Amino acid sequence: MRTRVALLLAPLVTLPLLAVPAVAQGAPTTVEVVPLVFSVQTGPDEARTCQVLGDLYLPGTATAAAPAAAVRATNGFGGSKTDAGERGNATVAQHYAARGYVTLSYSGLGFGGSGCEITLDQREWDGRVGDALAQFLGGRKDLATRDGRPYDIGGRVRTESGDLDFDPVLGMIGVSYGGEVQFATASFGRVDTIVPQITWNDLGYSLAPSNVSPLRTATDPESVSAAVGVSKIGWTSLFFALGLGQDVQNQRPQDLVAQLEQANTCPNFDPRACTAFLDLASDGAPSPATLDFARSASVTSYLDEIDIPVLLSQGQADTLFTLQEAIATWSALRQREVPVKMVWQSWGHSTATPVPGELDQRRPAEQTFLGAMYAAWFDHYLLGVGPAPSLDTEYFRDWALTGTTRADVAAAYARAPGYPVAQDLHLLLSGSGALVTDAADVQDGTARFAAVVPAGAPSSYSEFPVVAQNEPVRDTPGTFAQFTSEPLAGDLDLAGVPALTVSLSRTLPAVPLPDGAGDLVLFAKLYDLAPDGTVTLRHRLVSAARLTDLDEPVRIELPGVVQRFPAGHRLAVVLAASDSGHRGNTVPGDVTVTTTAAAPGVLELPVLAGLREVAPVSVPVAPAVAPAPAAPGPRGASLPATGVPALLPLAATVLLGACWAARRRRTAR
């Protein structure tokens, strides 16, 4: 083996043959766009034939006499090969073709008119498709047709002289779902470097996290097998709505109805994906089969097959794939001495727009910070041009941004040689409800709240993914515990993964409970409390924890952040009984947080160099002061007015329920 240095529903629009003006370095050229249909054998035994739609972008400078390196992109979940905008596949393909690369944008399985089912980027399905397309770029002639006739790339892509046939000089780039497929494809050996953006390490953790040590933390790859987490019901529902929407979009209504009536049918998805969704939606926790399926669609299960340079670009504003995902992948690759760089950018699934000057691939690469970084990465590892990129960690600091140019954004990014990037500062939980720095200020005490099973809306609201990002965060009194610092004497800058260690106990109903029903589900979060009463939950990030053993203190990782708490503000760490984006507890009971001078709870904060100390505590702060209370109401009362986007998760659930109810009726006959 050689070692090599949309989340939106999008209608299928087949690009005609056309020429686009170049914006790259060097002499002006034109780019020819060729719509292609690929017929690919895929699956574990390569026994399934799938039709895949792609657009090949050929720069005029790429010829058989002067072959070029290649770049390939595919869609995010719900997108297609024709995605436009600042980071869409078509935009990216034109961007790199204009720089002289032969580029290929294609629609992944089940999306944008491509056939077969959505398999969640399974290596044996989507990865094999990606490898087949790599072989096409490397000169294989029996895969592609154009207007029904065989199409040959004609030697316009450089190839490797190794032990693999049809092996192009190839890089890959893409966002989210189009990030994970890069790992799946690269594991077959025909990719030289990848730039996965805002993607996952372990899909089992992503969709049902439990950030509890030693049971499971995303930053500890060795603990992956023990994860039993808490369903992110908001995100999983949205994804299945998007996947089903592709099926509705790409076939006649009567065909979909026929599908729903067939036994063992899961419209547009691998049936295991539907089983997993219903598992997470009904039980709130993944079954062993769901975890096995999710992890088989994750790079964590085949990381030892990745030995090429990797640029991990992860989003700070992301409640789906948090910074912990990139940290886990980075850690595993770094341990194996694979060249890897990690970037924590401003944008992610929760806030999809980069800050001006950070990334817009409609513009020349040199005009944006990440655009220039990605271009330099490909130029070095695919062309051998330019110095070797730094293999460090870079992270965006919003408080350091002063303008909209690439230079302004570059100044707002900081660097560290690896990870962690900061030093730990420990604050102590006092029984008074305060966070203190001096153990002498810790008072014995308890905080008690109800682990409710609400009949209406969740007792705590953070977000409903994508469709409700502007509602104020809130917690219902009596359903959370809070510990608050005194006003900060100076700015406190965090970069990394905080953690909370607490001693807990719980009372349960005096009735027999099914296995797992007695698990305690809690949600940890870090609030910024401004002097004017404004409460900020950074990027609406919440950390779910499923607790099965309370005999010892538990340590919960909070979401990774890069955040400044300004002077005069206070920190508040909260443990809540529910969250609007997750499934919660299934049985009621009281939870007690106990802290003593001998064994106080501890909040670990990753503080950047030049530590800012918390002002000495003079007056204890009452625990429940900041979040505005939410009166109990009907389900969904804390969400904004209902519209089509807000109905997508409900539509997904209804369609899946109808599908599987039909299957069960057929089976029972």
Short mmCIF file of C-alpha atoms in Angstrom, two decimals, residues 339-530:
data_model
loop_
_atom_site.label_atom_id
_atom_site.label_comp_id
_atom_site.label_asym_id
_atom_site.label_seq_id
_atom_site.Cartn_x
_atom_site.Cartn_y
_atom_site.Cartn_z
CA PRO A 339 -0.34 13.64 8.15
CA VAL A 340 -3.38 15.46 9.51
CA LYS A 341 -4.38 19.07 10.10
CA MET A 342 -7.45 20.20 12.06
CA VAL A 343 -9.37 23.44 11.56
CA TRP A 344 -12.27 24.68 13.73
CA GLN A 345 -14.11 27.06 11.41
CA SER A 346 -16.88 29.53 12.22
CA TRP A 347 -19.73 27.71 10.42
CA GLY A 348 -21.38 24.30 10.57
CA HIS A 349 -24.75 22.60 10.32
CA SER A 350 -26.37 25.03 12.76
CA THR A 351 -25.05 28.22 11.13
CA ALA A 352 -24.29 27.33 7.53
CA THR A 353 -22.83 30.65 6.32
CA PRO A 354 -19.11 31.36 6.79
CA VAL A 355 -18.12 34.81 7.96
CA PRO A 356 -17.22 37.12 5.04
CA GLY A 357 -13.71 36.43 3.84
CA GLU A 358 -13.61 32.89 5.29
CA LEU A 359 -14.89 30.70 2.41
CA ASP A 360 -16.77 31.31 -0.83
CA GLN A 361 -15.78 29.03 -3.69
CA ARG A 362 -17.52 31.25 -6.19
CA ARG A 363 -14.51 33.51 -5.74
CA PRO A 364 -10.84 32.81 -6.55
CA ALA A 365 -9.25 30.74 -3.78
CA GLU A 366 -6.74 33.45 -2.89
CA GLN A 367 -9.54 35.80 -1.81
CA THR A 368 -10.76 33.75 1.17
CA PHE A 369 -8.96 32.23 4.13
CA LEU A 370 -10.21 28.64 3.88
CA GLY A 371 -10.33 28.77 0.08
CA ALA A 372 -6.62 29.56 0.01
CA MET A 373 -5.91 26.86 2.60
CA TYR A 374 -7.77 24.16 0.67
CA ALA A 375 -6.18 25.18 -2.64
CA ALA A 376 -2.68 25.16 -1.16
CA TRP A 377 -3.37 21.73 0.35
CA PHE A 378 -4.38 20.25 -3.03
CA ASP A 379 -1.61 22.06 -4.91
CA HIS A 380 1.03 20.58 -2.59
CA TYR A 381 -0.26 17.02 -2.23
CA LEU A 382 -1.54 16.58 -5.80
CA LEU A 383 0.82 18.76 -7.84
CA GLY A 384 3.90 19.00 -5.62
CA VAL A 385 3.61 22.78 -5.80
CA GLY A 386 4.24 25.04 -2.81
CA PRO A 387 5.54 24.33 0.69
CA ALA A 388 4.19 21.53 2.84
CA PRO A 389 1.11 22.76 4.74
CA SER A 390 1.41 23.13 8.49
CA LEU A 391 0.04 20.09 10.34
CA ASP A 392 -1.31 22.01 13.29
CA THR A 393 -4.68 23.02 14.74
CA GLU A 394 -6.25 26.34 13.74
CA TYR A 395 -9.37 27.79 15.32
CA PHE A 396 -11.56 30.80 14.61
CA ARG A 397 -12.07 33.40 17.38
CA ASP A 398 -15.07 35.58 16.66
CA TRP A 399 -13.95 38.18 19.20
CA ALA A 400 -10.76 38.75 17.17
CA LEU A 401 -12.53 39.45 13.85
CA THR A 402 -12.31 43.11 12.80
CA GLY A 403 -13.17 43.08 9.08
CA THR A 404 -14.31 41.10 6.05
CA THR A 405 -11.14 40.46 4.07
CA ARG A 406 -9.10 37.28 3.95
CA ALA A 407 -6.42 39.04 6.01
CA ASP A 408 -8.97 40.01 8.66
CA VAL A 409 -10.20 36.40 8.92
CA ALA A 410 -6.62 35.10 9.01
CA ALA A 411 -5.93 37.37 11.99
CA ALA A 412 -9.01 35.98 13.75
CA TYR A 413 -7.67 32.42 13.51
CA ALA A 414 -5.17 31.21 16.09
CA ARG A 415 -2.80 28.24 15.87
CA ALA A 416 -1.64 25.51 18.20
CA PRO A 417 0.78 22.68 17.43
CA GLY A 418 -1.86 20.02 18.14
CA TYR A 419 -4.62 19.30 20.62
CA PRO A 420 -5.40 20.32 23.37
CA VAL A 421 -4.90 23.96 22.49
CA ALA A 422 -5.50 25.40 25.98
CA GLN A 423 -4.75 24.84 29.68
CA ASP A 424 -7.29 23.56 32.18
CA LEU A 425 -8.77 25.90 34.77
CA HIS A 426 -10.84 24.20 37.48
CA LEU A 427 -13.86 25.89 39.03
CA LEU A 428 -15.51 24.22 42.00
CA LEU A 429 -19.22 23.70 42.57
CA SER A 430 -20.43 24.95 45.91
CA GLY A 431 -23.56 23.78 47.68
CA SER A 432 -24.62 27.41 47.66
CA GLY A 433 -25.13 27.24 43.91
CA ALA A 434 -21.90 29.11 43.18
CA LEU A 435 -18.84 28.37 41.04
CA VAL A 436 -15.69 29.26 42.98
CA THR A 437 -11.93 29.07 42.47
CA ASP A 438 -10.90 28.51 46.10
CA ALA A 439 -11.72 25.25 47.89
CA ALA A 440 -12.15 27.25 51.08
CA ASP A 441 -15.24 28.85 49.56
CA VAL A 442 -17.01 25.56 48.87
CA GLN A 443 -20.09 25.02 51.06
CA ASP A 444 -21.75 21.68 51.68
CA GLY A 445 -25.14 21.47 50.04
CA THR A 446 -27.47 19.84 47.56
CA ALA A 447 -29.48 20.88 44.53
CA ARG A 448 -32.57 18.83 43.74
CA PHE A 449 -34.68 18.83 40.59
CA ALA A 450 -37.21 16.61 38.85
CA ALA A 451 -36.24 14.26 36.00
CA VAL A 452 -39.61 14.77 34.38
CA VAL A 453 -41.30 12.87 31.57
CA PRO A 454 -43.23 15.84 30.14
CA ALA A 455 -46.66 15.35 28.64
CA GLY A 456 -46.21 18.58 26.68
CA ALA A 457 -43.12 20.44 25.52
CA PRO A 458 -39.69 19.51 26.93
CA SER A 459 -38.93 21.36 30.14
CA SER A 460 -35.77 22.85 28.58
CA TYR A 461 -35.49 24.41 25.14
CA SER A 462 -32.24 24.84 23.22
CA GLU A 463 -33.23 24.41 19.56
CA PHE A 464 -35.05 22.40 16.99
CA PRO A 465 -32.33 21.83 14.38
CA VAL A 466 -32.29 24.10 11.34
CA VAL A 467 -35.94 25.20 11.60
CA ALA A 468 -35.90 26.93 15.00
CA GLN A 469 -32.59 28.65 15.69
CA ASN A 470 -33.84 32.02 16.97
CA GLU A 471 -36.05 31.10 19.91
CA PRO A 472 -34.60 32.07 23.33
CA VAL A 473 -33.16 29.23 25.36
CA ARG A 474 -35.04 28.46 28.57
CA ASP A 475 -35.45 25.98 31.41
CA THR A 476 -38.51 25.30 33.54
CA PRO A 477 -37.92 25.93 37.27
CA GLY A 478 -37.62 22.74 39.23
CA THR A 479 -36.24 20.73 36.29
CA PHE A 480 -32.57 21.74 36.39
CA ALA A 481 -29.65 22.56 38.66
CA GLN A 482 -27.44 25.57 38.04
CA PHE A 483 -24.10 26.75 39.44
CA THR A 484 -23.05 30.33 38.68
CA SER A 485 -19.83 32.30 39.03
CA GLU A 486 -19.41 35.84 40.24
CA PRO A 487 -18.83 38.46 37.50
CA LEU A 488 -15.53 37.88 35.72
CA ALA A 489 -12.70 40.24 36.55
CA GLY A 490 -11.40 39.96 32.97
CA ASP A 491 -12.13 38.28 29.68
CA LEU A 492 -12.18 34.47 29.86
CA ASP A 493 -11.31 32.77 26.55
CA LEU A 494 -12.06 29.08 26.05
CA ALA A 495 -10.94 26.75 23.26
CA GLY A 496 -11.59 23.06 23.61
CA VAL A 497 -13.85 20.64 25.45
CA PRO A 498 -15.02 21.56 28.97
CA ALA A 499 -16.04 18.83 31.41
CA LEU A 500 -18.19 18.60 34.53
CA THR A 501 -17.65 16.12 37.37
CA VAL A 502 -20.55 15.78 39.83
CA SER A 503 -21.93 13.44 42.48
CA LEU A 504 -25.54 12.46 41.73
CA SER A 505 -28.30 10.39 43.24
CA ARG A 506 -31.82 9.63 42.07
CA THR A 507 -35.13 8.42 43.41
CA LEU A 508 -37.31 6.24 41.18
CA PRO A 509 -40.93 5.08 41.38
CA ALA A 510 -41.41 2.05 43.64
CA VAL A 511 -42.58 -0.12 40.75
CA PRO A 512 -40.82 -2.71 38.55
CA LEU A 513 -39.10 -1.09 35.58
CA PRO A 514 -38.09 -2.60 32.23
CA ASP A 515 -34.39 -2.95 31.47
CA GLY A 516 -32.90 0.45 30.71
CA ALA A 517 -35.96 2.40 31.84
CA GLY A 518 -34.20 3.45 35.02
CA ASP A 519 -31.31 5.10 33.17
CA LEU A 520 -30.93 8.75 34.05
CA VAL A 521 -30.72 11.11 31.08
CA LEU A 522 -29.29 14.58 31.71
CA PHE A 523 -28.21 17.50 29.55
CA ALA A 524 -25.21 19.64 30.45
CA LYS A 525 -24.63 23.12 29.05
CA LEU A 526 -22.66 26.29 29.70
CA TYR A 527 -24.46 29.64 29.77
CA ASP A 528 -23.00 33.12 29.37
CA LEU A 529 -24.96 35.49 31.63
CA ALA A 530 -24.58 39.15 30.64
#
